Coordinates of C-alpha atoms in Angstrom, one line a residue:
Chain A
M1 CA 4.8 -37.0 -3.9
K2 CA 2.1 -34.4 -4.2
K3 CA 2.4 -31.8 -6.9
Y4 CA 4.1 -28.5 -6.5
A5 CA 4.8 -25.5 -8.8
I6 CA 6.9 -22.4 -8.9
A7 CA 7.3 -19.3 -11.1
I8 CA 9.7 -16.4 -11.0
H9 CA 10.2 -13.1 -12.8
G10 CA 13.1 -10.6 -13.2
G11 CA 11.1 -7.7 -14.5
A12 CA 9.1 -6.9 -17.7
G13 CA 9.8 -4.3 -20.4
T14 CA 11.2 -3.5 -23.8
I15 CA 13.5 -6.5 -23.8
L16 CA 14.3 -7.1 -27.5
R17 CA 16.3 -10.0 -28.9
H18 CA 18.3 -7.9 -31.4
L19 CA 19.6 -5.7 -28.5
M20 CA 20.8 -8.6 -26.4
T21 CA 24.2 -10.3 -26.7
A22 CA 24.4 -14.0 -26.5
E23 CA 26.7 -13.7 -23.4
K24 CA 24.2 -11.4 -21.6
E25 CA 21.3 -13.7 -22.5
M26 CA 23.3 -16.6 -21.0
Q27 CA 23.9 -14.7 -17.8
Y28 CA 20.2 -13.9 -17.5
H29 CA 19.3 -17.5 -18.0
Q30 CA 21.7 -18.5 -15.4
G31 CA 20.3 -16.0 -12.9
L32 CA 16.8 -17.3 -13.5
L33 CA 17.9 -20.9 -13.3
D34 CA 19.7 -20.4 -10.0
A35 CA 16.7 -18.7 -8.5
I36 CA 14.1 -21.2 -9.5
T37 CA 16.3 -24.0 -8.4
A38 CA 16.7 -22.4 -5.0
G39 CA 13.0 -22.3 -4.6
E40 CA 12.3 -25.7 -6.2
L41 CA 14.7 -27.6 -3.9
I42 CA 12.6 -26.5 -1.0
L43 CA 9.3 -27.5 -2.6
N44 CA 10.7 -30.8 -3.7
K45 CA 11.6 -31.8 -0.2
G46 CA 8.1 -30.9 1.0
G47 CA 9.1 -27.5 2.3
S48 CA 6.7 -24.5 2.5
S49 CA 5.8 -22.2 -0.4
L50 CA 6.7 -19.3 1.9
D51 CA 10.3 -20.6 2.3
A52 CA 10.5 -21.3 -1.4
V53 CA 9.5 -17.8 -2.6
E54 CA 11.8 -16.2 -0.1
A55 CA 14.7 -18.4 -1.2
A56 CA 14.1 -17.7 -4.9
V57 CA 13.8 -14.0 -4.4
I58 CA 17.0 -13.9 -2.2
S59 CA 18.7 -15.6 -5.2
L60 CA 17.3 -12.9 -7.6
E61 CA 18.3 -10.1 -5.2
N62 CA 21.9 -11.4 -5.0
F63 CA 22.1 -11.6 -8.8
S64 CA 23.4 -8.2 -9.9
L65 CA 21.7 -8.0 -13.3
F66 CA 18.2 -7.7 -11.8
N67 CA 17.1 -4.5 -10.1
A68 CA 16.6 -5.7 -6.6
G69 CA 19.1 -6.2 -3.7
K70 CA 22.6 -6.1 -5.3
G71 CA 22.1 -4.5 -8.6
S72 CA 19.5 -2.0 -7.4
V73 CA 19.4 1.3 -9.3
F74 CA 20.5 4.6 -8.0
T75 CA 18.1 7.3 -6.6
H76 CA 18.4 11.0 -7.4
K77 CA 20.6 11.4 -4.3
G78 CA 22.9 8.5 -5.4
M79 CA 21.5 6.1 -2.9
H80 CA 19.7 2.8 -3.2
E81 CA 16.2 2.6 -1.8
M82 CA 14.7 -0.9 -1.9
D83 CA 11.1 -2.2 -1.3
A84 CA 9.9 -5.7 -0.8
S85 CA 6.8 -7.7 0.4
I86 CA 5.8 -11.3 1.0
M87 CA 2.5 -12.9 1.7
D88 CA 1.4 -16.3 3.0
G89 CA -1.7 -17.6 1.3
L90 CA -2.6 -20.0 4.1
T91 CA -2.8 -17.4 6.9
L92 CA -3.1 -14.2 4.9
E93 CA -0.2 -12.9 7.0
A94 CA 2.1 -10.4 5.2
G95 CA 5.2 -8.4 5.6
A96 CA 6.4 -5.4 3.7
V97 CA 9.2 -2.8 3.7
S98 CA 9.9 0.3 1.7
C99 CA 12.9 2.7 1.3
V100 CA 15.6 0.7 3.0
S101 CA 19.1 1.3 1.8
H102 CA 21.4 -1.1 3.7
V103 CA 19.6 -4.4 4.0
K104 CA 21.3 -7.1 1.9
N105 CA 18.1 -9.0 1.3
P106 CA 14.9 -6.8 1.7
I107 CA 12.7 -9.9 1.1
H108 CA 14.1 -11.5 4.2
L109 CA 13.4 -8.4 6.2
A110 CA 9.8 -8.4 4.9
R111 CA 9.5 -12.0 6.1
I112 CA 10.9 -11.1 9.6
I113 CA 8.5 -8.1 9.7
K114 CA 5.6 -10.5 9.0
E115 CA 6.7 -12.8 11.8
K116 CA 8.2 -10.7 14.5
S117 CA 7.2 -7.0 14.3
G118 CA 3.5 -7.2 15.1
H119 CA 3.1 -5.0 12.0
V120 CA 2.8 -5.5 8.2
F121 CA 4.6 -2.6 6.8
L122 CA 7.7 -0.8 8.0
S123 CA 9.7 1.9 6.2
G124 CA 12.8 3.9 5.9
L125 CA 15.7 4.2 8.4
D126 CA 13.5 3.1 11.2
A127 CA 12.9 -0.2 9.4
E128 CA 16.7 -0.6 9.2
D129 CA 16.8 -0.2 13.0
F130 CA 14.3 -3.0 13.2
A131 CA 16.5 -5.1 10.8
Y132 CA 19.5 -4.4 13.0
Q133 CA 17.7 -5.4 16.2
M134 CA 16.6 -8.6 14.5
G135 CA 20.2 -9.5 13.5
I136 CA 19.4 -9.3 9.8
E137 CA 22.4 -8.9 7.5
L138 CA 23.1 -5.3 6.6
A139 CA 25.4 -4.1 3.8
G140 CA 27.2 -0.8 3.1
D141 CA 26.7 1.3 0.0
E142 CA 29.7 -0.4 -1.7
Y143 CA 27.8 -3.7 -1.7
F144 CA 25.0 -2.3 -3.8
Y145 CA 27.4 -0.4 -6.2
T146 CA 27.4 -1.8 -9.8
Q147 CA 29.0 0.0 -12.6
E148 CA 26.1 -0.4 -15.0
R149 CA 23.6 1.1 -12.6
F150 CA 26.0 3.9 -11.8
D151 CA 26.3 4.7 -15.5
Q152 CA 22.5 4.6 -15.9
W153 CA 22.2 7.1 -13.1
Q154 CA 24.9 9.4 -14.5
E155 CA 23.0 9.7 -17.8
V156 CA 19.9 11.2 -16.1
K157 CA 21.0 12.5 -12.7
D158 CA 21.1 16.2 -13.6
S159 CA 17.6 16.1 -15.0
D160 CA 14.2 15.8 -13.3
T161 CA 13.4 12.7 -15.3
Y162 CA 13.5 9.3 -13.7
Q163 CA 13.9 6.0 -15.3
L164 CA 11.8 2.9 -14.8
D165 CA 15.0 0.8 -14.7
H166 CA 16.2 1.3 -18.3
S167 CA 13.2 3.2 -19.5
D168 CA 13.6 5.7 -22.3
K169 CA 17.2 4.8 -22.9
K170 CA 17.4 6.8 -26.1
E171 CA 20.1 4.8 -28.0
T172 CA 18.2 1.5 -27.6
G173 CA 14.6 2.4 -26.9
E174 CA 14.8 -0.1 -24.1
K175 CA 12.3 0.2 -21.3
K176 CA 12.4 -2.2 -18.4
F177 CA 10.5 -2.4 -15.2
G178 CA 13.1 -3.7 -12.7
T179 CA 11.5 -5.9 -10.1
V180 CA 11.9 -9.5 -9.2
G181 CA 9.3 -11.9 -7.7
C182 CA 8.3 -15.5 -7.1
V183 CA 5.0 -17.4 -6.6
A184 CA 4.8 -21.0 -5.4
L185 CA 2.4 -23.8 -4.6
D186 CA 3.8 -26.4 -2.1
Q187 CA 3.0 -30.0 -1.6
H188 CA 0.7 -29.1 1.3
G189 CA -1.5 -27.0 -1.1
N190 CA -0.3 -23.7 0.3
L191 CA 0.4 -20.6 -1.9
A192 CA 2.8 -17.8 -1.3
A193 CA 4.1 -14.7 -3.2
A194 CA 7.1 -12.4 -2.8
T195 CA 8.3 -9.3 -4.7
S196 CA 11.4 -7.1 -4.4
T197 CA 12.7 -4.1 -6.2
G198 CA 15.4 -1.4 -6.4
G199 CA 12.8 1.1 -7.7
M200 CA 13.5 3.6 -10.5
T201 CA 16.8 5.2 -11.5
N202 CA 17.0 8.8 -10.3
K203 CA 13.8 8.4 -8.3
R204 CA 13.1 11.3 -5.9
F205 CA 11.0 12.2 -2.9
G206 CA 10.9 8.7 -1.3
R207 CA 8.7 7.4 -4.1
V208 CA 7.1 4.1 -3.3
G209 CA 5.8 1.8 -6.0
D210 CA 3.5 -1.2 -6.0
S211 CA 6.1 -3.8 -4.9
P212 CA 5.8 -3.4 -1.1
M213 CA 2.0 -2.9 -1.3
I214 CA 0.0 -5.9 -0.4
G215 CA -2.9 -6.1 -2.9
A216 CA -1.1 -4.1 -5.6
G217 CA 2.3 -5.7 -6.2
T218 CA 1.9 -8.9 -4.1
Y219 CA -1.0 -11.0 -2.9
A220 CA -1.5 -14.6 -1.9
N221 CA -4.6 -16.5 -0.8
N222 CA -5.0 -20.3 -0.8
K223 CA -8.6 -19.8 -1.9
T224 CA -7.7 -18.1 -5.2
C225 CA -4.1 -17.5 -6.3
A226 CA -0.6 -16.0 -5.5
I227 CA 0.6 -13.0 -7.6
S228 CA 3.8 -11.0 -8.0
C229 CA 3.7 -8.0 -10.3
T230 CA 6.3 -6.0 -12.3
G231 CA 5.5 -2.8 -14.2
H232 CA 4.7 0.9 -14.0
G233 CA 4.0 0.9 -10.2
E234 CA 1.7 3.9 -10.1
F235 CA -0.8 2.2 -12.4
F236 CA -0.5 -1.1 -10.5
I237 CA -1.3 0.7 -7.2
R238 CA -4.3 2.5 -8.7
A239 CA -5.6 -0.7 -10.2
V240 CA -4.9 -2.8 -7.1
V241 CA -3.7 -5.4 -9.6
A242 CA -2.8 -8.4 -7.5
Y243 CA -5.9 -8.4 -5.4
D244 CA -8.0 -7.6 -8.5
I245 CA -7.0 -10.9 -10.0
S246 CA -7.9 -12.7 -6.7
C247 CA -11.3 -11.0 -6.7
L248 CA -12.1 -11.8 -10.3
I249 CA -11.5 -15.5 -9.4
E250 CA -13.3 -15.5 -6.0
Y251 CA -16.3 -13.2 -6.8
K252 CA -16.7 -13.5 -10.6
G253 CA -15.7 -17.1 -11.0
L254 CA -13.1 -16.5 -13.7
S255 CA -10.3 -19.0 -14.2
L256 CA -6.7 -17.9 -13.3
K257 CA -6.0 -17.5 -17.0
E258 CA -9.1 -15.5 -17.7
A259 CA -8.5 -13.2 -14.7
C260 CA -4.8 -12.6 -15.7
D261 CA -5.5 -11.9 -19.3
F262 CA -8.3 -9.5 -18.5
V263 CA -6.3 -7.5 -16.1
V264 CA -2.9 -7.4 -17.9
K265 CA -4.0 -7.4 -21.5
D266 CA -7.2 -5.4 -21.3
K267 CA -7.7 -3.3 -18.2
L268 CA -4.0 -2.2 -17.7
V269 CA -3.6 -1.6 -21.5
K270 CA -6.6 0.7 -21.4
M271 CA -5.1 2.6 -18.5
G272 CA -1.8 2.9 -20.5
A273 CA 0.0 0.8 -18.0
E274 CA 2.9 -1.4 -19.1
G275 CA 4.1 -4.5 -17.2
G276 CA 3.3 -8.0 -16.3
L277 CA 2.9 -10.5 -13.5
I278 CA 3.3 -14.1 -12.5
A279 CA 0.4 -16.1 -11.0
I280 CA -0.3 -19.5 -9.7
D281 CA -3.3 -21.2 -8.2
A282 CA -3.9 -24.1 -5.8
Y283 CA -4.2 -26.5 -8.8
G284 CA -0.7 -25.7 -9.9
N285 CA -1.8 -23.6 -12.9
I286 CA 0.8 -21.0 -13.8
E287 CA 0.2 -17.8 -15.8
L288 CA 2.9 -15.3 -16.8
P289 CA 1.1 -12.6 -18.8
F290 CA 2.7 -9.3 -19.8
N291 CA 1.9 -6.5 -22.2
T292 CA 5.5 -5.5 -23.0
P293 CA 7.8 -7.1 -25.5
G294 CA 9.5 -9.2 -22.9
M295 CA 9.6 -10.4 -19.3
Y296 CA 12.5 -12.4 -17.7
R297 CA 10.7 -15.4 -16.4
A298 CA 11.0 -19.1 -15.5
W299 CA 8.5 -21.7 -14.2
K300 CA 8.2 -25.3 -13.4
N301 CA 5.6 -27.8 -12.4
S302 CA 6.7 -30.9 -10.4
G303 CA 7.7 -33.7 -12.8
E304 CA 8.1 -31.3 -15.7
E305 CA 11.1 -29.4 -17.2
T306 CA 12.0 -26.0 -16.1
K307 CA 11.2 -23.3 -18.7
L308 CA 13.3 -20.2 -19.0
R309 CA 12.0 -17.3 -21.3
I310 CA 12.9 -13.7 -21.9
Y311 CA 11.0 -12.7 -25.0
E312 CA 7.3 -13.0 -26.0
Chain B
M1 CA -30.1 20.9 -8.2
K2 CA -28.8 17.4 -8.6
K3 CA -28.3 15.3 -5.5
Y4 CA -25.1 15.1 -3.6
A5 CA -24.0 13.3 -0.4
I6 CA -21.1 13.3 2.1
A7 CA -20.0 11.2 5.1
I8 CA -17.0 11.7 7.4
H9 CA -15.4 9.8 10.3
G10 CA -13.1 10.6 13.2
G11 CA -12.1 7.1 14.1
A12 CA -13.7 4.0 15.5
G13 CA -13.1 2.2 18.8
T14 CA -14.2 1.6 22.4
I15 CA -16.0 4.9 22.6
L16 CA -18.5 4.5 25.5
R17 CA -21.1 6.9 26.6
H18 CA -20.5 6.5 30.3
L19 CA -16.8 7.5 29.9
M20 CA -17.6 10.7 28.0
T21 CA -18.3 14.1 29.5
A22 CA -21.1 16.2 28.1
E23 CA -18.5 18.9 27.4
K24 CA -16.2 16.6 25.5
E25 CA -19.1 15.1 23.5
M26 CA -20.1 18.7 22.5
Q27 CA -16.6 19.3 21.3
Y28 CA -16.6 16.2 19.2
H29 CA -19.9 17.1 17.7
Q30 CA -18.6 20.5 16.9
G31 CA -15.5 19.0 15.2
L32 CA -17.7 16.7 13.1
L33 CA -20.1 19.5 12.2
D34 CA -17.4 21.9 11.1
A35 CA -15.8 19.2 8.9
I36 CA -19.0 18.0 7.2
T37 CA -20.0 21.6 6.6
A38 CA -16.7 22.4 5.0
G39 CA -17.2 19.6 2.6
E40 CA -20.9 20.2 2.0
L41 CA -20.5 23.9 1.1
I42 CA -18.4 22.8 -1.8
L43 CA -20.9 20.1 -3.0
N44 CA -23.8 22.4 -2.6
K45 CA -22.3 25.0 -4.9
G46 CA -21.7 22.3 -7.5
G47 CA -18.0 21.7 -6.6
S48 CA -16.2 18.5 -7.0
S49 CA -16.2 15.6 -4.6
L50 CA -12.4 15.7 -4.6
D51 CA -12.4 19.3 -3.3
A52 CA -15.1 18.3 -0.8
V53 CA -13.3 15.4 0.7
E54 CA -10.0 17.3 0.9
A55 CA -11.8 20.3 2.6
A56 CA -13.5 18.1 5.1
V57 CA -10.4 16.1 6.0
I58 CA -8.4 19.4 6.4
S59 CA -11.0 20.5 8.9
L60 CA -10.7 17.2 10.7
E61 CA -6.8 17.4 10.6
N62 CA -7.0 20.9 12.1
F63 CA -9.3 19.8 15.0
S64 CA -7.0 18.6 17.7
L65 CA -9.2 15.9 19.3
F66 CA -8.9 13.7 16.3
N67 CA -5.6 11.8 15.6
A68 CA -4.6 13.4 12.3
G69 CA -2.7 16.6 11.5
K70 CA -2.8 18.7 14.7
G71 CA -3.7 16.2 17.4
S72 CA -1.6 13.4 16.0
V73 CA -0.2 11.0 18.5
F74 CA 3.5 10.7 19.5
T75 CA 5.8 8.0 18.1
H76 CA 8.3 6.1 20.2
K77 CA 10.9 8.8 19.4
G78 CA 8.5 11.6 20.5
M79 CA 7.8 12.6 16.9
H80 CA 4.7 12.8 14.8
E81 CA 4.5 10.6 11.7
M82 CA 1.5 11.2 9.6
D83 CA 0.0 9.3 6.7
A84 CA -2.8 10.2 4.2
S85 CA -4.3 9.3 0.9
I86 CA -6.9 10.6 -1.6
M87 CA -8.5 9.0 -4.6
D88 CA -10.6 10.4 -7.5
G89 CA -13.4 8.0 -8.5
L90 CA -13.7 9.5 -12.0
T91 CA -10.1 9.1 -13.1
L92 CA -8.9 6.5 -10.6
E93 CA -6.0 8.9 -9.9
A94 CA -4.6 8.8 -6.4
G95 CA -2.1 10.4 -4.1
A96 CA -0.6 9.1 -0.9
V97 CA 2.0 10.0 1.6
S98 CA 3.5 8.2 4.7
C99 CA 5.7 9.2 7.6
V100 CA 5.8 12.9 7.2
S101 CA 6.4 14.9 10.4
H102 CA 6.1 18.6 9.4
V103 CA 3.3 19.0 7.0
K104 CA 0.3 20.9 8.4
N105 CA -2.2 19.1 6.3
P106 CA -1.0 15.7 5.0
I107 CA -4.2 15.3 2.9
H108 CA -3.4 18.4 1.0
L109 CA 0.1 17.0 0.3
A110 CA -1.5 13.7 -0.9
R111 CA -3.7 15.8 -3.3
I112 CA -0.7 17.6 -4.7
I113 CA 1.3 14.3 -5.0
K114 CA -1.6 13.0 -7.1
E115 CA -1.6 16.1 -9.3
K116 CA 2.0 17.2 -9.6
S117 CA 4.5 14.5 -8.7
G118 CA 4.0 12.0 -11.5
H119 CA 3.8 9.4 -8.7
V120 CA 1.1 8.0 -6.4
F121 CA 3.0 7.4 -3.1
L122 CA 5.8 9.4 -1.5
S123 CA 7.3 8.9 1.9
G124 CA 9.4 10.3 4.7
L125 CA 11.7 13.2 4.8
D126 CA 12.0 13.2 1.0
A127 CA 8.2 13.6 0.7
E128 CA 8.6 16.7 2.9
D129 CA 11.2 18.0 0.4
F130 CA 8.5 17.7 -2.3
A131 CA 6.0 19.5 -0.1
Y132 CA 8.5 22.3 0.5
Q133 CA 9.2 22.6 -3.3
M134 CA 5.5 22.7 -3.9
G135 CA 5.0 25.6 -1.4
I136 CA 2.8 23.4 0.8
E137 CA 2.5 24.8 4.4
L138 CA 4.9 23.1 6.8
A139 CA 4.7 23.3 10.6
G140 CA 7.2 22.8 13.4
D141 CA 6.9 20.1 16.1
E142 CA 5.3 22.7 18.5
Y143 CA 2.3 22.9 16.1
F144 CA 1.6 19.2 16.5
Y145 CA 2.1 19.2 20.3
T146 CA -1.0 18.6 22.4
Q147 CA -0.9 17.9 26.1
E148 CA -3.3 15.0 25.9
R149 CA -1.3 13.2 23.3
F150 CA 1.9 13.9 25.1
D151 CA 0.5 12.4 28.3
Q152 CA -0.7 9.3 26.4
W153 CA 2.8 8.8 25.1
Q154 CA 4.4 9.3 28.5
E155 CA 2.3 6.4 29.8
V156 CA 3.8 3.9 27.4
K157 CA 7.0 5.4 26.1
D158 CA 9.3 3.2 28.2
S159 CA 7.6 0.0 27.1
D160 CA 7.7 -1.9 23.9
T161 CA 3.9 -1.6 23.6
Y162 CA 2.2 0.7 21.2
Q163 CA -1.3 2.1 21.4
L164 CA -3.8 2.3 18.7
D165 CA -4.6 5.8 19.6
H166 CA -6.2 5.2 23.1
S167 CA -6.0 1.4 22.9
D168 CA -5.7 -0.6 26.1
K169 CA -5.8 2.5 28.4
K170 CA -6.1 0.5 31.5
E171 CA -8.2 2.8 33.7
T172 CA -10.9 3.2 31.1
G173 CA -10.7 0.1 28.9
E174 CA -10.9 2.6 26.0
K175 CA -9.6 1.5 22.6
K176 CA -9.7 3.9 19.7
F177 CA -8.4 3.8 16.2
G178 CA -7.4 7.3 15.4
T179 CA -8.0 8.1 11.8
V180 CA -10.2 10.6 10.0
G181 CA -11.7 10.4 6.6
C182 CA -14.4 11.6 4.2
V183 CA -16.3 10.2 1.2
A184 CA -18.5 12.2 -1.1
L185 CA -20.7 12.2 -4.2
D186 CA -20.9 15.4 -6.1
Q187 CA -23.7 16.8 -8.3
H188 CA -21.8 15.6 -11.4
G189 CA -22.0 12.0 -10.2
N190 CA -18.4 11.7 -9.2
L191 CA -17.1 10.0 -6.1
A192 CA -14.0 10.7 -4.1
A193 CA -12.4 9.4 -0.8
A194 CA -9.8 10.7 1.6
T195 CA -8.2 9.4 4.7
S196 CA -5.6 10.8 7.1
T197 CA -4.0 9.6 10.4
G198 CA -1.4 10.3 13.0
G199 CA -0.8 6.6 13.5
M200 CA -0.4 4.8 16.8
T201 CA 1.0 6.2 20.1
N202 CA 4.5 5.0 20.7
K203 CA 4.8 3.4 17.2
R204 CA 8.2 2.3 16.1
F205 CA 10.2 1.4 13.1
G206 CA 8.5 3.6 10.6
R207 CA 5.3 1.5 10.8
V208 CA 2.8 2.3 8.0
G209 CA -0.9 1.4 8.4
D210 CA -3.7 1.1 5.9
S211 CA -4.5 4.9 5.7
P212 CA -2.0 5.7 2.9
M213 CA -2.6 2.5 1.1
I214 CA -4.9 2.8 -2.0
G215 CA -7.1 -0.3 -1.9
A216 CA -6.7 -0.9 1.8
G217 CA -7.6 2.3 3.7
T218 CA -8.9 4.4 0.8
Y219 CA -10.5 3.7 -2.6
A220 CA -12.9 5.5 -5.0
N221 CA -14.3 4.4 -8.3
N222 CA -17.4 6.0 -9.9
K223 CA -18.5 2.5 -11.1
T224 CA -18.8 1.2 -7.5
C225 CA -18.2 3.3 -4.4
A226 CA -15.9 5.5 -2.4
I227 CA -14.5 4.2 0.9
S228 CA -12.4 5.5 3.9
C229 CA -11.4 3.1 6.6
T230 CA -10.5 3.3 10.3
G231 CA -9.3 0.4 12.4
H232 CA -6.4 -2.0 13.2
G233 CA -4.4 -1.2 10.0
E234 CA -2.5 -4.4 9.8
F235 CA -5.7 -6.4 9.3
F236 CA -7.1 -3.8 6.9
I237 CA -4.0 -4.1 4.7
R238 CA -4.1 -7.9 4.6
A239 CA -7.8 -7.9 3.8
V240 CA -7.4 -5.0 1.2
V241 CA -10.6 -3.8 2.7
A242 CA -11.6 -0.7 0.6
Y243 CA -11.0 -2.4 -2.7
D244 CA -12.7 -5.6 -1.5
I245 CA -15.9 -3.7 -1.0
S246 CA -15.6 -2.3 -4.5
C247 CA -15.0 -5.8 -6.0
L248 CA -17.9 -7.3 -4.1
I249 CA -20.1 -4.7 -5.8
E250 CA -18.5 -4.9 -9.2
Y251 CA -17.9 -8.6 -9.6
K252 CA -20.4 -10.2 -7.2
G253 CA -23.3 -7.8 -7.7
L254 CA -23.7 -7.0 -4.0
S255 CA -25.4 -3.7 -2.9
L256 CA -23.2 -1.2 -1.0
K257 CA -24.9 -2.2 2.2
E258 CA -24.4 -5.9 1.7
A259 CA -20.8 -5.5 0.8
C260 CA -20.1 -3.3 3.8
D261 CA -21.8 -5.5 6.2
F262 CA -20.1 -8.6 4.9
V263 CA -16.6 -7.1 5.1
V264 CA -16.9 -5.2 8.4
K265 CA -19.3 -7.5 10.4
D266 CA -18.3 -10.9 9.1
K267 CA -14.9 -11.1 7.3
L268 CA -13.0 -8.6 9.6
V269 CA -14.6 -10.0 12.7
K270 CA -13.5 -13.5 11.8
M271 CA -9.9 -12.2 11.4
G272 CA -10.2 -10.6 14.8
A273 CA -9.9 -7.1 13.3
E274 CA -11.7 -4.2 14.9
G275 CA -12.7 -1.0 13.1
G276 CA -15.1 0.5 10.7
L277 CA -15.5 2.5 7.5
I278 CA -17.6 5.0 5.7
A279 CA -18.9 4.2 2.2
I280 CA -20.9 6.0 -0.5
D281 CA -22.1 5.0 -3.9
A282 CA -23.1 6.9 -7.1
Y283 CA -26.8 6.7 -6.0
G284 CA -26.0 8.7 -2.9
N285 CA -26.4 5.6 -0.6
I286 CA -24.3 6.0 2.5
E287 CA -23.1 3.2 4.8
L288 CA -21.2 3.6 8.1
P289 CA -20.5 0.1 9.4
F290 CA -18.2 -0.6 12.4
N291 CA -17.7 -3.6 14.7
T292 CA -16.5 -1.5 17.7
P293 CA -18.8 0.1 20.3
G294 CA -18.5 3.5 18.6
M295 CA -17.3 5.5 15.6
Y296 CA -17.2 9.3 15.4
R297 CA -19.2 10.0 12.3
A298 CA -21.5 12.4 10.4
W299 CA -23.3 12.2 7.1
K300 CA -25.7 14.1 5.0
N301 CA -27.7 13.7 1.8
S302 CA -28.7 16.9 -0.1
G303 CA -32.0 18.1 1.1
E304 CA -31.8 16.2 4.4
E305 CA -30.5 17.0 7.8
T306 CA -27.0 16.4 8.9
K307 CA -26.7 13.4 11.2
L308 CA -23.9 13.4 13.9
R309 CA -23.3 10.2 15.9
I310 CA -20.7 8.8 18.2
Y311 CA -22.1 5.5 19.7
E312 CA -23.8 2.6 18.1

């Protein structure tokens, strides 16, 4: 069997051990394990990295503690507006969607956009029309309702402030960038990346972050790497983070680790941008850099153990 | 006086001399001249490149022969959905908007998003709410109505096909990527870029192209260059065209001309992607590469004559 590798994330932020209960930590570990297993099963059987990243992100979207799919945060209007994107490193084909409210698995919609729409990026209610026409599973507002997210929204909904997931939660100091993602290398040597998010609590005005933006939140190219980001999206857009790492490898000759460290721990820090990302290259090297206290993450190389981590 | 420079485009495509009337050609020249003059007046007085690119693009949006602002094409539903973005090469701050239907000058909204929203990218009806709250001029459907665009839409509205502006017009073979943009260098050495579009005739499902995507359709960085693209947006997104040129300069040491030629005339051609772009660097070098028969364009360096061109 040829080698394969996979990494996932469930968001970065001020995730501190002393604020976590043992029970919650176990739940997060379970969510990460289920997702990486869903992706790895596909890779192990010789399936494509594209199928693997989609399967892992669907699992993360269905797990209600992460801010994507079920578990997405509430907007200012009390809705859920989700964004997602996926990219195939072999063909450089990509699909992306923003501001959909009733699609159970936005990453699956992004995949179908890539394959059947003739476009890369669809948005809003009209994108839901496309999902409906494609027979993609829709879900009502009640599916996306979770008590914890509702309570987070209630705390801030009468203000003009928004929360980056749990950001600025006064009693805990917690600050979390709620996004999920997966990158994978399959046995055929192909890379893929996928990212999905429920955005920011109390967000207004149809704000779009980096998650659905090819080059910013998601990028994959067999020649260089596959990347999925999580962080303060406005900075990640301006820094074109995912493609920047690819260019540092392709044009400047940096290694995956050098490129990741430079962008996340130097460039983004100088911009005042918090977050992290997961990265993989065609050799199966995996990097999971972040400049916050924690990032929910798991990774596995074929023939090795699965690693699950939350803190630094 | 220190040197300054400016370039604008009104879209690339199958623009052929034998299909153009002398009268229409004069109108296009006038539209280009008005826009570049609007930008140049600002640069000449020592104003900022950011003000100049906004003023030039507003002029292009107000000119009904170009597909942006007034003159935008019709969507499948008989609406106008416009996208725009702007970036400041000094601060790397950016603003972008997609799928707005009632904003007279989307590029002005993008500028205000950059400066007042706390975000980079807003979309849809909620972005129009933001525009309304900011006191930005809105306009009804009748403002955006033009007979020529309506007739284009009528030709294809009962089909599933969409047109990239005039694309595949059978009787003429014309194919045009309707987008406008401007890049500028001001006397303080600062670069800026702006892009605006009315999208594709008969477009569906809230399709978003490269124009509002920082890194794809628009990018500016004093260290490297400012870029505004026009072309088949799906390919420009996947190739992250604008930031790619910046990276080729910054990481690989290419000149502006080498980077532009490689991306537009080699990389995009190999992908099957048609289009072009305008580019400027901090030395006042201007490039206007395209791989289609024509691109509406004008450029000027301080102390030199204004050049207006349509064909190769």
